[in-house]
Short mmCIF file of C-alpha atoms and ligand atoms in Angstrom, two decimals:
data_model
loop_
_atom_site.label_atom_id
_atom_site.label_comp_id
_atom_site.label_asym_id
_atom_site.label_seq_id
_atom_site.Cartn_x
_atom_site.Cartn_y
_atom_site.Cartn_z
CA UNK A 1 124.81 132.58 104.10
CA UNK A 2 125.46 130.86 101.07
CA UNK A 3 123.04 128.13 100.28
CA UNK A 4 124.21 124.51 99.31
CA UNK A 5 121.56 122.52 98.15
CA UNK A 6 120.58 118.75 97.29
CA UNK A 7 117.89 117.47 95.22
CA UNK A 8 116.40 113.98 95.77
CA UNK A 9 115.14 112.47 92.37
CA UNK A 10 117.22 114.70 90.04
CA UNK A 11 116.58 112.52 86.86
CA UNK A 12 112.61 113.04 87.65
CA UNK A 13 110.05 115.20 85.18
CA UNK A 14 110.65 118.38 87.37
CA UNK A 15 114.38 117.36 89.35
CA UNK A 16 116.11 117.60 86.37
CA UNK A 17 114.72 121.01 84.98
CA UNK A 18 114.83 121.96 88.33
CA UNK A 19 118.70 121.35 89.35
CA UNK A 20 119.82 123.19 86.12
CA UNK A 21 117.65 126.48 86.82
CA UNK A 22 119.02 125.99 90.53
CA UNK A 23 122.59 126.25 89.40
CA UNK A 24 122.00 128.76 87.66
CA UNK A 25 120.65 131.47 89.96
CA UNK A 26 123.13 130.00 92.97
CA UNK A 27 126.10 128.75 91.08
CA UNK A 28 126.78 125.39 89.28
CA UNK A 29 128.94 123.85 91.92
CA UNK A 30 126.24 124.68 94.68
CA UNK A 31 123.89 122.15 93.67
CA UNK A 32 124.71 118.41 94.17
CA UNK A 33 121.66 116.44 92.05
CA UNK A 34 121.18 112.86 93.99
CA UNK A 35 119.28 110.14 92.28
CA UNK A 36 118.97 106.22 92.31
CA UNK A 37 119.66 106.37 88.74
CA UNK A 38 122.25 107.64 86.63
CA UNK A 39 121.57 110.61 85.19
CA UNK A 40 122.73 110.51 81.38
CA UNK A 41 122.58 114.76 80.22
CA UNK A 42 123.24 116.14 83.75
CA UNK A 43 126.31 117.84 84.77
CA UNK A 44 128.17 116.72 87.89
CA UNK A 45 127.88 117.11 90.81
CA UNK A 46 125.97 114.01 90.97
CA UNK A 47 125.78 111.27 93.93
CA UNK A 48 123.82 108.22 93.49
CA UNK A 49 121.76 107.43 96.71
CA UNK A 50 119.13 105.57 97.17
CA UNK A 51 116.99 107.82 99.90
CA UNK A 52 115.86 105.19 101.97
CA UNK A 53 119.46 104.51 103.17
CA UNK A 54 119.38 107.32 105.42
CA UNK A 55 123.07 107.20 106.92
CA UNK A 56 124.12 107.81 103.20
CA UNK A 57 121.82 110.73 103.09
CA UNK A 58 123.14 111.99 106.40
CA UNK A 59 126.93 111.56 105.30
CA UNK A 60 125.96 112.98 101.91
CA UNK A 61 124.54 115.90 103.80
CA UNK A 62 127.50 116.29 105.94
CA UNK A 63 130.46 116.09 102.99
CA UNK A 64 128.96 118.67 100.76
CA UNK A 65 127.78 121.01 103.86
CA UNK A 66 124.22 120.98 102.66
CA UNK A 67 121.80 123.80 103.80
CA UNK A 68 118.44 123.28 101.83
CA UNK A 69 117.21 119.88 100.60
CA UNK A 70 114.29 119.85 97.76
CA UNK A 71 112.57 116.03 98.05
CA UNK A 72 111.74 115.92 94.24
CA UNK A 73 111.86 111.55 94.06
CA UNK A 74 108.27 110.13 94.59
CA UNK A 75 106.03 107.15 92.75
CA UNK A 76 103.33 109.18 91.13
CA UNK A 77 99.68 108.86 91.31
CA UNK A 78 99.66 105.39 88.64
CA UNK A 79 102.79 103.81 89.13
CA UNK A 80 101.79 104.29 93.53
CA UNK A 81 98.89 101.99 93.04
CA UNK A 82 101.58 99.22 91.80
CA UNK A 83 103.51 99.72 94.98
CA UNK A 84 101.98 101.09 97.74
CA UNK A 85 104.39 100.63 100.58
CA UNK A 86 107.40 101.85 98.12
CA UNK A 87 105.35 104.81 97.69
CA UNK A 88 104.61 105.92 101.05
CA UNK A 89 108.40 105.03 101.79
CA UNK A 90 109.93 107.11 99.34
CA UNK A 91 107.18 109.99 99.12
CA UNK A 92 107.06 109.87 102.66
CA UNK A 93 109.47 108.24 105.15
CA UNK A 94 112.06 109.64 103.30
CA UNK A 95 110.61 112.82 103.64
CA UNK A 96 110.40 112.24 107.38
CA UNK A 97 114.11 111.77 107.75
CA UNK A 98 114.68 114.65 106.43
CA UNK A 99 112.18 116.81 108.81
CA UNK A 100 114.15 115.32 111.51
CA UNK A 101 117.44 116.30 110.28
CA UNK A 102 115.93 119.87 109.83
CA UNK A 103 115.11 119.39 113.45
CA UNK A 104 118.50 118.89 114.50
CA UNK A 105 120.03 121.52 112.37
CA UNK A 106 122.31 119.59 109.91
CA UNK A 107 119.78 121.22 107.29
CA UNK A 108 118.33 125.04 107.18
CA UNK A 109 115.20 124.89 104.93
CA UNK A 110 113.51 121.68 103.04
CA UNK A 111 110.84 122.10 99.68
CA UNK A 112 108.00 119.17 99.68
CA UNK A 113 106.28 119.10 96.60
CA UNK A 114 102.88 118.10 97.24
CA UNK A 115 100.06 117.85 94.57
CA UNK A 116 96.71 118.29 93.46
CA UNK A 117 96.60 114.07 94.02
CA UNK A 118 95.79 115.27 98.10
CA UNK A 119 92.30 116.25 97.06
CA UNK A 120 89.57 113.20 97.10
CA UNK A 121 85.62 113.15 95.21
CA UNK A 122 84.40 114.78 98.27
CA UNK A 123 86.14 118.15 97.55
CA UNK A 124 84.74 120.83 95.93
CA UNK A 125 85.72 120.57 92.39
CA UNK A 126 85.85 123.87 90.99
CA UNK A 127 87.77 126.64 91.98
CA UNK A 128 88.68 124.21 94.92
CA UNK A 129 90.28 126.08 98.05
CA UNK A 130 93.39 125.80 99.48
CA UNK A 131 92.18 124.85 103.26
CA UNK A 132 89.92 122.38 102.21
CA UNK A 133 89.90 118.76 104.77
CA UNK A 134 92.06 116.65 102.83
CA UNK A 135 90.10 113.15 101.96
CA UNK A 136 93.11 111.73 99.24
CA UNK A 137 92.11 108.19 97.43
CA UNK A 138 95.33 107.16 96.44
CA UNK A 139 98.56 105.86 97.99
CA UNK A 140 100.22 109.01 96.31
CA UNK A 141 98.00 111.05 97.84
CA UNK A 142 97.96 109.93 101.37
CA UNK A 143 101.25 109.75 101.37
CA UNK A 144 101.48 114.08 99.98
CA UNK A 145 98.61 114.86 102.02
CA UNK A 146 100.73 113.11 105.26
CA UNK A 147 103.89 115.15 104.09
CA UNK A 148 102.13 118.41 104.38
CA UNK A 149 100.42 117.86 108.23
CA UNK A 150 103.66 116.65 108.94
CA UNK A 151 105.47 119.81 107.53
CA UNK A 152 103.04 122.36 109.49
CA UNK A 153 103.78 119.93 112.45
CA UNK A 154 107.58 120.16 112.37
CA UNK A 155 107.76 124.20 111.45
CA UNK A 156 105.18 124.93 114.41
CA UNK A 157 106.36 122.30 117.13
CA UNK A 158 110.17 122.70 116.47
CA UNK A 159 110.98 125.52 114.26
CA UNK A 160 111.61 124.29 110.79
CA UNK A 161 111.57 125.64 107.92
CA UNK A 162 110.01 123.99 105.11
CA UNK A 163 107.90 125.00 102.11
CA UNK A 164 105.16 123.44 100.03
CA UNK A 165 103.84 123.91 96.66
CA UNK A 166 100.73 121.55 95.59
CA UNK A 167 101.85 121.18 91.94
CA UNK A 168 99.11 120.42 89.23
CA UNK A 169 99.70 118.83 86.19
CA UNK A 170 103.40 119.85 84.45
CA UNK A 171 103.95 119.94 81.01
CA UNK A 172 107.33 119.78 80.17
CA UNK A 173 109.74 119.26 77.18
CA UNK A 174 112.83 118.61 78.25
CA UNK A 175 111.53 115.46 80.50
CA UNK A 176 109.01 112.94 80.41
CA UNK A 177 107.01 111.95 83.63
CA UNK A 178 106.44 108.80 84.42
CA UNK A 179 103.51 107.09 86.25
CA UNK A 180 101.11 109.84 86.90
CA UNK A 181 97.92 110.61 86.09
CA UNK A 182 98.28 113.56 84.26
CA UNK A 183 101.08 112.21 81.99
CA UNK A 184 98.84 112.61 78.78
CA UNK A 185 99.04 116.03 78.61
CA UNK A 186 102.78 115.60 77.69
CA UNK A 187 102.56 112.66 75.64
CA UNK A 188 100.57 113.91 73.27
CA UNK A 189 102.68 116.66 72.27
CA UNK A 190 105.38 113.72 71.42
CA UNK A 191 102.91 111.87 69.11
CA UNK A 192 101.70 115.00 67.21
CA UNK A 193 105.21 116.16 66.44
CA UNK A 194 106.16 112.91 65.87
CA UNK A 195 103.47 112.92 63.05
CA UNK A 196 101.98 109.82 65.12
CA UNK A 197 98.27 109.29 66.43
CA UNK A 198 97.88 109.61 69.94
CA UNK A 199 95.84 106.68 72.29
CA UNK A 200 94.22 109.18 75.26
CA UNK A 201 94.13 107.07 78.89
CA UNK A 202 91.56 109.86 80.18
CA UNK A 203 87.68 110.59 78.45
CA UNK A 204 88.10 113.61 75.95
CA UNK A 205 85.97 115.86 78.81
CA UNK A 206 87.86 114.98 82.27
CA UNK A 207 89.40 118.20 83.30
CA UNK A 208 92.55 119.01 85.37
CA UNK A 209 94.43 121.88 86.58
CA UNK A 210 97.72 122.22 84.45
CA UNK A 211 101.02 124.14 84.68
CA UNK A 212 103.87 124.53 82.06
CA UNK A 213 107.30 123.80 83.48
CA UNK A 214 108.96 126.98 83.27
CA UNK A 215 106.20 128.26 85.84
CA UNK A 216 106.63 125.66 88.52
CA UNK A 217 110.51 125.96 88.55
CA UNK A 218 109.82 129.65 89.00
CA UNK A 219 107.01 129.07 91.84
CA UNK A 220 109.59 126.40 93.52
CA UNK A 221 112.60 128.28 93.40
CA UNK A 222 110.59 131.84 94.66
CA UNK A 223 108.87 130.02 97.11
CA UNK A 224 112.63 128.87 98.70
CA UNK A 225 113.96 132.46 98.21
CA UNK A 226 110.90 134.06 99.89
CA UNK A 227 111.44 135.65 103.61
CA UNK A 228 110.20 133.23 106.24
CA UNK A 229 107.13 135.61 107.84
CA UNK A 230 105.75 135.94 104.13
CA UNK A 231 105.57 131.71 103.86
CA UNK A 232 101.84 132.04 105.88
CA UNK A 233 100.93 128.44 104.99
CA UNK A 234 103.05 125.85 106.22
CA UNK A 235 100.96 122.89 105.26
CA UNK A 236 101.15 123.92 101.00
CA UNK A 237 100.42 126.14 98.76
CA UNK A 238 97.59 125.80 96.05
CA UNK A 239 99.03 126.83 93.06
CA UNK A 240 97.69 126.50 89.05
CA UNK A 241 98.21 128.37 85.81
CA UNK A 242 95.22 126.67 83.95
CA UNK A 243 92.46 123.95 83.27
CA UNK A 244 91.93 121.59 80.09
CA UNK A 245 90.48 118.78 79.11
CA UNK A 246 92.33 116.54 76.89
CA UNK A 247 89.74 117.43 73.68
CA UNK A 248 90.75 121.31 74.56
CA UNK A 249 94.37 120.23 74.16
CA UNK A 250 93.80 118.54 71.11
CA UNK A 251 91.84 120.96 69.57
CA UNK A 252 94.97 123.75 70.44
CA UNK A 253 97.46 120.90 69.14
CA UNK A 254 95.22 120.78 66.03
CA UNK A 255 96.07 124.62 65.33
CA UNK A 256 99.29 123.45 64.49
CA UNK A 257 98.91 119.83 63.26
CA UNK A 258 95.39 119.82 61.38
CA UNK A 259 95.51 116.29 60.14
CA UNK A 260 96.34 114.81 64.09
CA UNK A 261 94.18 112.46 65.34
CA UNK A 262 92.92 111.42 68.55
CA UNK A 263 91.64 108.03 70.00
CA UNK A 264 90.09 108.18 73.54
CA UNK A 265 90.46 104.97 75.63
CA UNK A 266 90.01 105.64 79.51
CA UNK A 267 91.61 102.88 81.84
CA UNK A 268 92.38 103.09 85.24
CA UNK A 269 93.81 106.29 85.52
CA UNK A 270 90.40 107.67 84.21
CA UNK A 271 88.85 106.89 88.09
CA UNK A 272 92.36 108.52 89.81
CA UNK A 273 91.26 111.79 87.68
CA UNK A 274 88.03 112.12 88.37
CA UNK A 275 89.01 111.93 92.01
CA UNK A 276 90.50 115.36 91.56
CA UNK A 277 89.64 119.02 91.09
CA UNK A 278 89.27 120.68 87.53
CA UNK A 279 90.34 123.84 88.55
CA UNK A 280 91.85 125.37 91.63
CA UNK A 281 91.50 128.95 93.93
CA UNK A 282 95.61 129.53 94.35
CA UNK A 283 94.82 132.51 95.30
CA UNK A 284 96.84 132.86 98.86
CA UNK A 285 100.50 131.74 96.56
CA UNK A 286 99.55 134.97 94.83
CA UNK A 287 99.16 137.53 97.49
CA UNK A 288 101.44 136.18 99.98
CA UNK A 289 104.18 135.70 97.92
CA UNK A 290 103.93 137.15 94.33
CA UNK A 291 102.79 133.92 92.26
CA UNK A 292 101.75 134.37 88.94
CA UNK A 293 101.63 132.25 85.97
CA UNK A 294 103.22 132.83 82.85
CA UNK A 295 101.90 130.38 80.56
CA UNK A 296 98.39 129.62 79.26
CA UNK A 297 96.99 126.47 77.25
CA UNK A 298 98.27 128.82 73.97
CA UNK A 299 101.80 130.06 74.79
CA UNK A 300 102.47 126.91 76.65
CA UNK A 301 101.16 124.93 73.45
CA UNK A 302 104.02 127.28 71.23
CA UNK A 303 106.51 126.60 73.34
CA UNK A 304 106.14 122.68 73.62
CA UNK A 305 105.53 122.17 69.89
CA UNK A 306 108.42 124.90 69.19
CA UNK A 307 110.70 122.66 71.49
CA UNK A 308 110.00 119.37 70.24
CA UNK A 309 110.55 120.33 66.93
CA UNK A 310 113.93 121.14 67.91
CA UNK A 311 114.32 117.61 70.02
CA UNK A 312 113.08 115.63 67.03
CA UNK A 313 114.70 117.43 64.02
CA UNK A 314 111.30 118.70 62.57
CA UNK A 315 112.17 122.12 62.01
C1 AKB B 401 100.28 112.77 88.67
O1 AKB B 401 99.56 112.79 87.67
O2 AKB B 401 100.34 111.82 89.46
C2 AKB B 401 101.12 114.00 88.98
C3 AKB B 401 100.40 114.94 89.88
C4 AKB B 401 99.25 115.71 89.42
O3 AKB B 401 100.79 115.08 91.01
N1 AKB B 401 101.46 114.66 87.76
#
């Protein structure tokens, strides 16, 4: 059956790479991007809603004859600790509603995007395992790590499908994040084209498991595409393509831009970090169903300098 799908949070750091690679592997008009903002450089079809108002997201659902719903609008791991009960509403009520419609069949298959944010300081750091007991420490996390028991709950209890990637850190181009944690490894790669300095909010030695954006859009849409029996894990999927610190990522930027500088000034994102693993076992995503990475800290450095140049008229 053909698939019609909605994305929540469309105008977010991966939504909006995301609905454009989605339209174009199941066709342009297939994919309705929903967000509470307006969405300047995307392409209808487009439908404001604000996902809290759930009879709009159930009437949404019903006029466009939507089959698979990817939850990409959430509060990060910062901007959570601002608003805690916004972010478990949106990361997770929201979410909710929409296991329940699965449950009653208006929708065939869901994607949660969890997060490296559901591991706390008690979890092994290195190499950390995917069926580790979840011990989050922020609002973003709790509300992720809630998603994904939740997720295993609905597919074994009534049957529905949904899938779950734990994303790391994405480094993107073509969006900025906002409000999370790992933000700086984007940023940076603005200043340095930009011929600016760059102000670091994490210690030059914290390290994080990091993806580029081209691999998680691939991961999320082969996850979605992948037959049901090979899906093993309903809770999420560990998944990484590398681990820096923020002095490794200058030190790569600096291979391009010798004369960039640095200035290292943790604040309170620096405790949020350190709460998290430096590297991850993803292991299971490969053998179950075919993950791989693309990108490492080089290529993925190319590519994001090659791009901005492009974006800011360096070339
Ligand atoms: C954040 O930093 O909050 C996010 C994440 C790792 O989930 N990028």
């Amino acid at each position: 059956m053909e698939r019609k799908i909605l994305i929540t949070g469309a105008n977010g750091q991966i939504g909006k790479v995301l609905t454009n690679s989605l339209r174009d592997v199941y066709g342009h008009n297939n994919v309705l991007s929903t967000d509470i903002r307006k969405i300047p450089d995307l392409e209808p079809p487009f439908e404001f809603l604000d996902i809290l108002n759930t009879v709009r997201m159930r009437e949404i659902i019903g006029d466009y004859d939507i089959t698979d719903v990817y939850h990409m609008a959430a509060l990060l791991s910062a901007s959570g600790e601002y608003n805690p009960l916004k972010t478990w509403n949106v990361n997770f009520n929201a979410f909710h509603h929409l296991l329940e419609f699965a449950k009653e069949g208006i929708i065939k298959r869901l994607f949660f995007p969890s997060t490296i944010a559901v591991f706390g300081s008690t979890t092994p750091k290195k190499n950390t395992p995917q069926d580790v007991p979840l011990l989050p420490e922020t609002i973003y996390g709790i509300s992720k790590s809630t998603g994904e028991l939740m997720s295993n709950y609905y597919y074994h209890k009534f049957g529905v499908d949904v899938r779950s990637i734990r994303y790391p850190g994405i480094i993107s181009h073509q969006s900025i994040p906002e409000g999370g944690t790992t933000d700086y490894a984007v940023e940076i790669f603005h200043a340095a084209v930009k011929g600016e300095d760059y102000v670091c909010f994490l210690d030059e030695n914290t390290r994080l498991p990091m993806m580029y954006i081209s691999d998680a859009i691939k991961a999320t849409i082969d996850i979605m595409a992948e037959q049901s029996e090979h899906i093993k894990s309903r809770y999420s999927y560990n998944l990484t393509a590398m681990s820096f610190t923020p002095k490794e990522l200058y030190e790569e930027i600096k291979k391009h831009y010798p004369d960039f500088k640095i200035i290292y000034q943790p604040d309170f994102r620096q405790k949020i970090a350190e709460s998290w693993s430096e590297s991850i076992d993803d292991s299971r995503a490969r053998q179950e169903w075919g993950w791989q990475n693309e990108y490492d800290l080089s290529t993925m450095t190319d590519d994001m300098i090659y791009n901005l140049k492009i974006k800011y008229g360096k070339e």
